Coordinates of N, CA and C in Angstrom, one line a residue:
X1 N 5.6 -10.7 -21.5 CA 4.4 -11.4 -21.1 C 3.3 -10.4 -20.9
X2 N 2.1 -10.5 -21.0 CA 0.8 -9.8 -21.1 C 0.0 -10.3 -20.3
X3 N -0.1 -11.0 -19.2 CA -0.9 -12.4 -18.6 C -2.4 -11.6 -18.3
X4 N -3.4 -12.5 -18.4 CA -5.1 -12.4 -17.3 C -4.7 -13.4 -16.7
X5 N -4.1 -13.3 -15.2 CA -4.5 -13.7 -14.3 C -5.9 -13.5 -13.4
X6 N -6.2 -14.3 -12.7 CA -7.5 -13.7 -11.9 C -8.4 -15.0 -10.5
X7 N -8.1 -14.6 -10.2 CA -8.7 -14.9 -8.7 C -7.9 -16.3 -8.3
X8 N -6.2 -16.5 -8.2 CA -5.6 -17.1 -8.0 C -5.9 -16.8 -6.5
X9 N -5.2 -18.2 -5.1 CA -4.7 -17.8 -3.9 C -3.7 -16.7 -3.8
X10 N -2.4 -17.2 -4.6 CA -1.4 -16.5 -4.4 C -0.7 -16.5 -5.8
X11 N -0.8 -14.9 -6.2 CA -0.9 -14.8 -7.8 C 0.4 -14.1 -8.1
X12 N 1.4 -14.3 -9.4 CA 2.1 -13.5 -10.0 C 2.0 -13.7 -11.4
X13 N 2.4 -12.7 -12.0 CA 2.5 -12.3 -13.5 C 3.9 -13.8 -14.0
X14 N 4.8 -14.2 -13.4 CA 5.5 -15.2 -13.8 C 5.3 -16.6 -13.3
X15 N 5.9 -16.4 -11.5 CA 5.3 -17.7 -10.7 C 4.6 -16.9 -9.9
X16 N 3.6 -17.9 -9.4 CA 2.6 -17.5 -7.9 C 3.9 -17.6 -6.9
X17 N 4.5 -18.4 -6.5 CA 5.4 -18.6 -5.4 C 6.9 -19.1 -5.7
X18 N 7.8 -18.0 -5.7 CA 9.2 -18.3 -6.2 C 9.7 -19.2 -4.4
X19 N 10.2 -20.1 -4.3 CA 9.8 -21.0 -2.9 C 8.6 -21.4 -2.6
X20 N 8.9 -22.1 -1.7 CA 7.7 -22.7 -1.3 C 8.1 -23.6 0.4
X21 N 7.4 -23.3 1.4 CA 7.7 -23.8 2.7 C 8.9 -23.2 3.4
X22 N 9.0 -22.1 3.2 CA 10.5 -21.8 3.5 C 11.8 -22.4 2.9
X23 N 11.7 -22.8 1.5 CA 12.8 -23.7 0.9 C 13.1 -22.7 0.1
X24 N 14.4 -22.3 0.0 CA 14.6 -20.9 -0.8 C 14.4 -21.4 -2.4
X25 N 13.8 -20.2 -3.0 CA 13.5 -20.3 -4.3 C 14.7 -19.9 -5.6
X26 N 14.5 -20.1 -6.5 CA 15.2 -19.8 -7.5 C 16.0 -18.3 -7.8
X27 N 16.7 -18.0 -9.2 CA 16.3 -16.7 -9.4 C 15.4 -16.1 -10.9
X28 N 14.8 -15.2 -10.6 CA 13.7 -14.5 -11.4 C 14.8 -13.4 -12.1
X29 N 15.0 -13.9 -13.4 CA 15.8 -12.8 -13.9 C 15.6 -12.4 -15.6
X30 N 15.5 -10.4 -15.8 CA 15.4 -10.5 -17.0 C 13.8 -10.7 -17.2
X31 N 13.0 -10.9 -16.6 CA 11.2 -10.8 -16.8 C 10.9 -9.6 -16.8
X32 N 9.6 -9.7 -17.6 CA 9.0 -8.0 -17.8 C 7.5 -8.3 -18.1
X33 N 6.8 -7.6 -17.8 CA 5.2 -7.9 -17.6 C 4.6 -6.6 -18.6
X34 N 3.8 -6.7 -19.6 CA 3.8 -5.6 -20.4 C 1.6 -5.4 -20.6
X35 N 1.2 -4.7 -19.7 CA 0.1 -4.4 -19.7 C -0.4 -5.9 -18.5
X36 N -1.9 -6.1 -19.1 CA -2.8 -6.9 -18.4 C -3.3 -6.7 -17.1
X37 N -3.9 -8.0 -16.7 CA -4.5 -8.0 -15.3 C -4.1 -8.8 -14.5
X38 N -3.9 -9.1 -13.0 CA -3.6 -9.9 -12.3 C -4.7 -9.6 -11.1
X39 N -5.2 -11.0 -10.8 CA -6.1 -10.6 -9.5 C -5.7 -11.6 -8.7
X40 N -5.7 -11.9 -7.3 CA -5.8 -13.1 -6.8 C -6.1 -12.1 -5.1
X41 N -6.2 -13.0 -4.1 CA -7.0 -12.7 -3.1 C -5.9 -13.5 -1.7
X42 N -4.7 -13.8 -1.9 CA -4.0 -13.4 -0.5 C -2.6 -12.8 -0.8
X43 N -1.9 -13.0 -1.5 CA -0.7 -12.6 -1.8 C -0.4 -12.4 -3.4
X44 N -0.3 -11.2 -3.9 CA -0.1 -10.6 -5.5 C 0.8 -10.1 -6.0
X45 N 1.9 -10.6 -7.0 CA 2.5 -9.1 -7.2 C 2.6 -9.6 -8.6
X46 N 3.7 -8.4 -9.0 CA 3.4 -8.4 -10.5 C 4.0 -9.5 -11.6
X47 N 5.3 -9.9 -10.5 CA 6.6 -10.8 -11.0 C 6.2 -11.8 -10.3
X48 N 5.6 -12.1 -9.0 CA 6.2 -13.4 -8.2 C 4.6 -13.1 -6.8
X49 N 4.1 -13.8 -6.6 CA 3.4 -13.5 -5.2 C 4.6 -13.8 -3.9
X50 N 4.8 -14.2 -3.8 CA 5.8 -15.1 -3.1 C 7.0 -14.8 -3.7
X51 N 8.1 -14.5 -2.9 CA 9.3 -14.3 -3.1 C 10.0 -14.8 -2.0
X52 N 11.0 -15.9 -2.3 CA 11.7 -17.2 -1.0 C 13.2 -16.3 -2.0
X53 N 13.0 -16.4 -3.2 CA 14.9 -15.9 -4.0 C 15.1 -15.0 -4.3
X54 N 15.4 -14.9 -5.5 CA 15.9 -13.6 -6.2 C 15.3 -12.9 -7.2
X55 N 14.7 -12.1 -7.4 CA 14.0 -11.3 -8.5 C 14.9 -10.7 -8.8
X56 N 15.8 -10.3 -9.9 CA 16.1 -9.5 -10.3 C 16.5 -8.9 -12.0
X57 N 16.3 -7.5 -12.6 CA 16.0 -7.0 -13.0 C 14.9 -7.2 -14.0
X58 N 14.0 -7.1 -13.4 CA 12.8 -7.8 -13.8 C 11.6 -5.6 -13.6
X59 N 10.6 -6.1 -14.7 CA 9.6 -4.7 -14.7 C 8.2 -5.3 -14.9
X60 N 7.2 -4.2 -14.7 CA 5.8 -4.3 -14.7 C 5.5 -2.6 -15.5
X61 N 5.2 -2.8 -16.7 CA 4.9 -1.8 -17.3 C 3.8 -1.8 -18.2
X62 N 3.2 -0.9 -18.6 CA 2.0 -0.6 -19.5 C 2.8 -0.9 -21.4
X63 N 1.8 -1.3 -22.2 CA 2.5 -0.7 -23.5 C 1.3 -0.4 -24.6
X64 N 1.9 -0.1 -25.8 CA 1.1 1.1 -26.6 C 0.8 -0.5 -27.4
X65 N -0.4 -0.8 -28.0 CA -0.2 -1.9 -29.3 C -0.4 -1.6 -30.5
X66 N -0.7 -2.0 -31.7 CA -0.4 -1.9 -33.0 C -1.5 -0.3 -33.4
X67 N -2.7 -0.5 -32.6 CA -3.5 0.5 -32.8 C -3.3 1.7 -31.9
X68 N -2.1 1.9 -31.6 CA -1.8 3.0 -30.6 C -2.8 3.2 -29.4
X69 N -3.2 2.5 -29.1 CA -3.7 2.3 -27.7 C -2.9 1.7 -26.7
X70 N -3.0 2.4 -25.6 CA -2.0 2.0 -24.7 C -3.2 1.1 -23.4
X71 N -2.5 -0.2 -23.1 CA -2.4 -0.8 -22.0 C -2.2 -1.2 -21.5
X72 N -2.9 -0.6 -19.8 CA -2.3 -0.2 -18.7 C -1.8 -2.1 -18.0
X73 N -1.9 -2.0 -17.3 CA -1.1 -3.2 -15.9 C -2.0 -2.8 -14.8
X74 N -2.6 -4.0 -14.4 CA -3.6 -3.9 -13.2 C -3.0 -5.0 -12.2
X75 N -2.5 -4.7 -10.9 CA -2.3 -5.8 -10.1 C -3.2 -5.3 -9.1
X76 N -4.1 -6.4 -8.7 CA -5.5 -6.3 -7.9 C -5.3 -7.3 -6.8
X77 N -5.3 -7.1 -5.3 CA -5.8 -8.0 -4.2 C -7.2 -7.7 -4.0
X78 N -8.2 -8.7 -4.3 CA -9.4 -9.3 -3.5 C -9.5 -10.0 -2.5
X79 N -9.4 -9.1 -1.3 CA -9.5 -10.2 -0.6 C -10.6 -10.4 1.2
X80 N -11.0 -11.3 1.8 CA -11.6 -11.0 3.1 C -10.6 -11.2 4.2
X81 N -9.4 -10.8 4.3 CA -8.9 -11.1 5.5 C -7.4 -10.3 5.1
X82 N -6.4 -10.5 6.0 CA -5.0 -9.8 5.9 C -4.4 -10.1 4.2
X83 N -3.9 -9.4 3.4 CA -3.1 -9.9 2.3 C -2.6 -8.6 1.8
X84 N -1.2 -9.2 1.1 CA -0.5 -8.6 0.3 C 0.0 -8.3 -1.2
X85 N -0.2 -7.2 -1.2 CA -0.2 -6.8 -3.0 C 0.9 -5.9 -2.4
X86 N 1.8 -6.1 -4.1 CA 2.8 -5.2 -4.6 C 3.2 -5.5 -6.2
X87 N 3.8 -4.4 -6.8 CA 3.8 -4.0 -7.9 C 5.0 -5.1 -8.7
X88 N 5.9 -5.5 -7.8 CA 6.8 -6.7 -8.7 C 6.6 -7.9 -7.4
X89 N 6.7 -7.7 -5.9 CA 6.2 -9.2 -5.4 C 5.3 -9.1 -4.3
X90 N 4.5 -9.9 -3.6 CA 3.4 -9.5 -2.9 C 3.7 -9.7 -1.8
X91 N 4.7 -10.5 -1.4 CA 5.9 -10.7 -0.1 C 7.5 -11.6 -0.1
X92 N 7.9 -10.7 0.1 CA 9.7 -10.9 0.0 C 10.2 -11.1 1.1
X93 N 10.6 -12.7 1.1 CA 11.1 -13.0 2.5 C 13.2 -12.8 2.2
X94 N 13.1 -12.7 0.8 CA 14.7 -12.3 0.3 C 14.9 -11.1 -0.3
X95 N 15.5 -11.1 -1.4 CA 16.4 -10.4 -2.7 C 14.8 -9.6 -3.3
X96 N 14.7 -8.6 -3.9 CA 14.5 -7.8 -5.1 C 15.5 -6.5 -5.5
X97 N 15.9 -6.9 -6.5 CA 17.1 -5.6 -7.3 C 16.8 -5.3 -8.3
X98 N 17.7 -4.5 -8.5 CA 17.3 -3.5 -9.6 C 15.7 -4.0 -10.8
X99 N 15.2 -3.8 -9.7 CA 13.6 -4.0 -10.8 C 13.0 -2.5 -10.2
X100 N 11.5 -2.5 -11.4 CA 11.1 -1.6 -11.8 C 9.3 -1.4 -11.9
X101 N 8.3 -0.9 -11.9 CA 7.2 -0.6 -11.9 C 7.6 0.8 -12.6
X102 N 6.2 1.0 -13.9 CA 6.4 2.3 -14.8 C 5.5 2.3 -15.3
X103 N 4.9 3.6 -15.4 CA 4.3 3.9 -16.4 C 2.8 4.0 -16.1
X104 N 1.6 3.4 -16.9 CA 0.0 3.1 -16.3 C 0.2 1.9 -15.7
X105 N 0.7 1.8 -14.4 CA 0.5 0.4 -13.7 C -0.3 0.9 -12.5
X106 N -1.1 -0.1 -12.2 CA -1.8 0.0 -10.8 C -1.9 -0.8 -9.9
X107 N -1.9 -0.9 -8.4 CA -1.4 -1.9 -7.4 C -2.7 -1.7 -6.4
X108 N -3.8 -2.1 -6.7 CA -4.8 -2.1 -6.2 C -4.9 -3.3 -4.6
X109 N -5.4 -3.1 -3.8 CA -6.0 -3.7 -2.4 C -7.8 -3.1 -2.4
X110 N -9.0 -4.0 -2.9 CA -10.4 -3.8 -2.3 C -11.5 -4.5 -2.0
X111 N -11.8 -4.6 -1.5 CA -12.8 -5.5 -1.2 C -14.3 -5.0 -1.5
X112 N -15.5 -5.5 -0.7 CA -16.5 -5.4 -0.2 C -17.1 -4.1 0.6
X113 N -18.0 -3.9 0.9 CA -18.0 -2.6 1.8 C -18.2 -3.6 3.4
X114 N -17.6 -2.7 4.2 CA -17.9 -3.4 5.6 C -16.6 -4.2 6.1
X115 N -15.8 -4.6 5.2 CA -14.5 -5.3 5.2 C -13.7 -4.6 6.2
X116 N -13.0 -5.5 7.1 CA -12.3 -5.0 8.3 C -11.0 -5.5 8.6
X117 N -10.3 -6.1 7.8 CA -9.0 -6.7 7.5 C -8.1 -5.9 7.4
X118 N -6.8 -6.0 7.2 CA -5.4 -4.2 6.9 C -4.8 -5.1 5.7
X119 N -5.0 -4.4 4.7 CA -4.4 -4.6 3.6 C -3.0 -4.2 3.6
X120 N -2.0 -4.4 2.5 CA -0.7 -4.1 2.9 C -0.5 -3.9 1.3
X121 N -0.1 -2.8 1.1 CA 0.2 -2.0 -0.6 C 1.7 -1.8 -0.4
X122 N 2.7 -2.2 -1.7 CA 3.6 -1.5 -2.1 C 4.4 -1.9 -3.3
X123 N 4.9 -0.4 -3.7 CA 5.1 -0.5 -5.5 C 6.1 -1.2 -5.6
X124 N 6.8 -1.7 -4.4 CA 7.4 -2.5 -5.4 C 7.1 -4.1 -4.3
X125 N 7.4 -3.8 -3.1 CA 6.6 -5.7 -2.3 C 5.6 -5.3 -1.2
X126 N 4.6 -5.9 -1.3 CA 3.6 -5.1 -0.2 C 4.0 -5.2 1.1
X127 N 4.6 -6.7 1.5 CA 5.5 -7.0 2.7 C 7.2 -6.7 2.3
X128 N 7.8 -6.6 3.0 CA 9.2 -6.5 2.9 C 10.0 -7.4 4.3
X129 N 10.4 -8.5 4.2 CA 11.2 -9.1 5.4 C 12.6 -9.2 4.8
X130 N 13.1 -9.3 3.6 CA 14.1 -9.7 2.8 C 15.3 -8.3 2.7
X131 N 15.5 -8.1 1.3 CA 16.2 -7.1 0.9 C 15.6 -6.3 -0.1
X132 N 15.3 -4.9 -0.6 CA 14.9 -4.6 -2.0 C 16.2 -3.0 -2.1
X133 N 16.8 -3.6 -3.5 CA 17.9 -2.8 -3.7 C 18.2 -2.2 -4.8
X134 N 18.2 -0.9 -4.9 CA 18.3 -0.2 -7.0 C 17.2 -0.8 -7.1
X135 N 15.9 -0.3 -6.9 CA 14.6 -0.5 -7.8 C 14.0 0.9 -7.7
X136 N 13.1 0.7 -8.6 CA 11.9 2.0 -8.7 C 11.2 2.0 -9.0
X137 N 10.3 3.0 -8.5 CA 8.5 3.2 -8.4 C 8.2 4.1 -9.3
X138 N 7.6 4.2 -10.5 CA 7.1 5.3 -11.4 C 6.0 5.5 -12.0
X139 N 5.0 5.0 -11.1 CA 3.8 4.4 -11.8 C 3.0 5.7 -11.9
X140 N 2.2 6.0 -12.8 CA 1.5 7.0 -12.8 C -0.1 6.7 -12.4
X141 N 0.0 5.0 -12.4 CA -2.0 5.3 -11.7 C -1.7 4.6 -10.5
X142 N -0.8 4.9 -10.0 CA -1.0 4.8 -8.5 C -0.7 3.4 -7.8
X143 N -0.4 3.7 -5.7 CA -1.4 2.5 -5.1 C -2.1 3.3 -4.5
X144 N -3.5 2.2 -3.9 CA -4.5 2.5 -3.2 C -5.2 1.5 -3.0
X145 N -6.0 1.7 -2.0 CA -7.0 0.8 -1.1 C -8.2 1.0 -1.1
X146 N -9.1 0.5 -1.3 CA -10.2 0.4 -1.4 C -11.4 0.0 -0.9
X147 N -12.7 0.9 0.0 CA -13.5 0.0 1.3 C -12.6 -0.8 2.4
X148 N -11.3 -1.0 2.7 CA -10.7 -1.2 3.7 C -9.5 -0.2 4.5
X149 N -9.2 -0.8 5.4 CA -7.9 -0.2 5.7 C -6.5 -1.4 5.4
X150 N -5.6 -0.6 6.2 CA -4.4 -0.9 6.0 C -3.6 -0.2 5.3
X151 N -2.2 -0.8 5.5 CA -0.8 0.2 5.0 C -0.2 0.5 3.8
X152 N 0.2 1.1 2.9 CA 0.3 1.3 1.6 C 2.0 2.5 1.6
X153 N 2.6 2.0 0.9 CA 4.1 3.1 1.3 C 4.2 2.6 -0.5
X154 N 5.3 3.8 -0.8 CA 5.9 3.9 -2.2 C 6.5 2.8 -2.4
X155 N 7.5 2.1 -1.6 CA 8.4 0.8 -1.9 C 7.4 -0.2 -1.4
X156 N 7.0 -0.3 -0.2 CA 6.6 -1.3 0.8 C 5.6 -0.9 1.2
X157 N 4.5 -1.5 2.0 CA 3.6 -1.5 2.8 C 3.9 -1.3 4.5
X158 N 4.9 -2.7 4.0 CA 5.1 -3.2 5.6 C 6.4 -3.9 5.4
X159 N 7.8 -3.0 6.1 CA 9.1 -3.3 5.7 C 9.5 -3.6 7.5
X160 N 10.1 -4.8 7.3 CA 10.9 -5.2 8.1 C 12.3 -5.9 8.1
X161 N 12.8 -5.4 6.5 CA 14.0 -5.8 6.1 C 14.7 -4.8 5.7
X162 N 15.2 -4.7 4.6 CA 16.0 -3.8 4.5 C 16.0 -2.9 2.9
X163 N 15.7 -1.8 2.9 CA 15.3 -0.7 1.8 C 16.5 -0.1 1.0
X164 N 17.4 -0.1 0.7 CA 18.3 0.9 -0.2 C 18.4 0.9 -1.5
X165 N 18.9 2.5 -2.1 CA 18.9 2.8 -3.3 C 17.5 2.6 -4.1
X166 N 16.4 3.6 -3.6 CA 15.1 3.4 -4.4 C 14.6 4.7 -4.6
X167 N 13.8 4.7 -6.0 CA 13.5 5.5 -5.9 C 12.0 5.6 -6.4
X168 N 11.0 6.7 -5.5 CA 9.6 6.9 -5.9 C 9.1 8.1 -6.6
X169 N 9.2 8.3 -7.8 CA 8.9 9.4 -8.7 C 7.4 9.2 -9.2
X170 N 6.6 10.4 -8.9 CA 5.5 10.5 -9.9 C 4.8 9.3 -9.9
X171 N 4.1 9.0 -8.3 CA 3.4 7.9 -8.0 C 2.5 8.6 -6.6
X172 N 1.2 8.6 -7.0 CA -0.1 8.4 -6.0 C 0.3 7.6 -5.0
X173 N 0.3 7.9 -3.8 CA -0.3 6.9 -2.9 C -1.9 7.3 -2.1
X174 N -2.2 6.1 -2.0 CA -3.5 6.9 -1.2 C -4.5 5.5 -0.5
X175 N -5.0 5.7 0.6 CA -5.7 5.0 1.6 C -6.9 5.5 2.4
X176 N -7.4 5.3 3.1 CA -8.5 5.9 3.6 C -7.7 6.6 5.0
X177 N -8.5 8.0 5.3 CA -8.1 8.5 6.0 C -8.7 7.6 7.5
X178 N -9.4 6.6 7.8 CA -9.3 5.7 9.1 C -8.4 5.1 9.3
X179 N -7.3 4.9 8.4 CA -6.6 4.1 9.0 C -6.1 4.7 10.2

């Protein structure tokens, strides 16, 4: 899939919200996201904004097209208040496994100048309450934050579940030094 997404609530490259209400969601399996843009403005990621089930082996990658031009993968939060961007879901209340971010992708959080909200960055779920297990980070353009603050980490932003088997190679992070 190649998607333009752009200024959804709660945006993903497959579904905006795998669940919904706390009703556990499906599983995401086998998806791959090959360049484009995604914007939306409370919850973003590349595979799923919302994650209630199971993502798994699912990627967010850049690719070359017929003219040997390569393009990149933009996942963008716009937003005026708290929200979450990440590189395969934008918050995981379950499962992410062996998935993947690679290559020219970027996991962008910016707003406005003056903006005073905490953004929440991570390559692979910007929130983490769930599980994320055998995945990895390889993006070469980075996360980062932009005119705001807030938290940004190579897997997660903001983990309150549980992290193993990951790995972050050859990936920028970066935020403003107020946070």
């Amino acid at each position: 899939v190649n998607p333009f997404i752009a200024d959804g609530k709660v945006t993903g490259g497959i579904v905006a919200e795998n669940g919904f209400n706390n009703v556990k969601g499906m599983t995401i399996e086998n998806c791959h996201i090959l360049g484009g843009t995604l914007r939306g403005e409370d919850t973003v990621g590349g595979i799923a904004g919302l994650n209630q089930g199971t993502v798994q082996n699912c990627s967010v990658s850049h690719y070359v097209d017929d003219s040997n031009a390569t393009k990149k993968a933009t996942i963008t939060l716009f937003s005026y208040y708290e929200s979450k961007v990440g590189g395969i879901v934008g918050y995981n209340t379950s499962t992410v496994s062996n998935s993947y971010i690679d290559g020219k992708v970027s996991v962008i959080a910016e707003s406005g100048e003056g903006t005073v909200f905490n953004a929440i960055v991570g390559g692979i779920a910007g929130q983490n309450d769930g599980s994320i297990t055998s995945c990895r980070v390889s993006n070469e353009e980075g996360m980062y934050i932009n005119n705001l603050k807030g938290y940004v980490g190579g897997v997660a932003g903001i983990n309150q579940g549980t992290i193993n088997y990951v790995l972050v190679n050859e990936t920028s992070i970066n935020a403003p030094t107020t946070n």
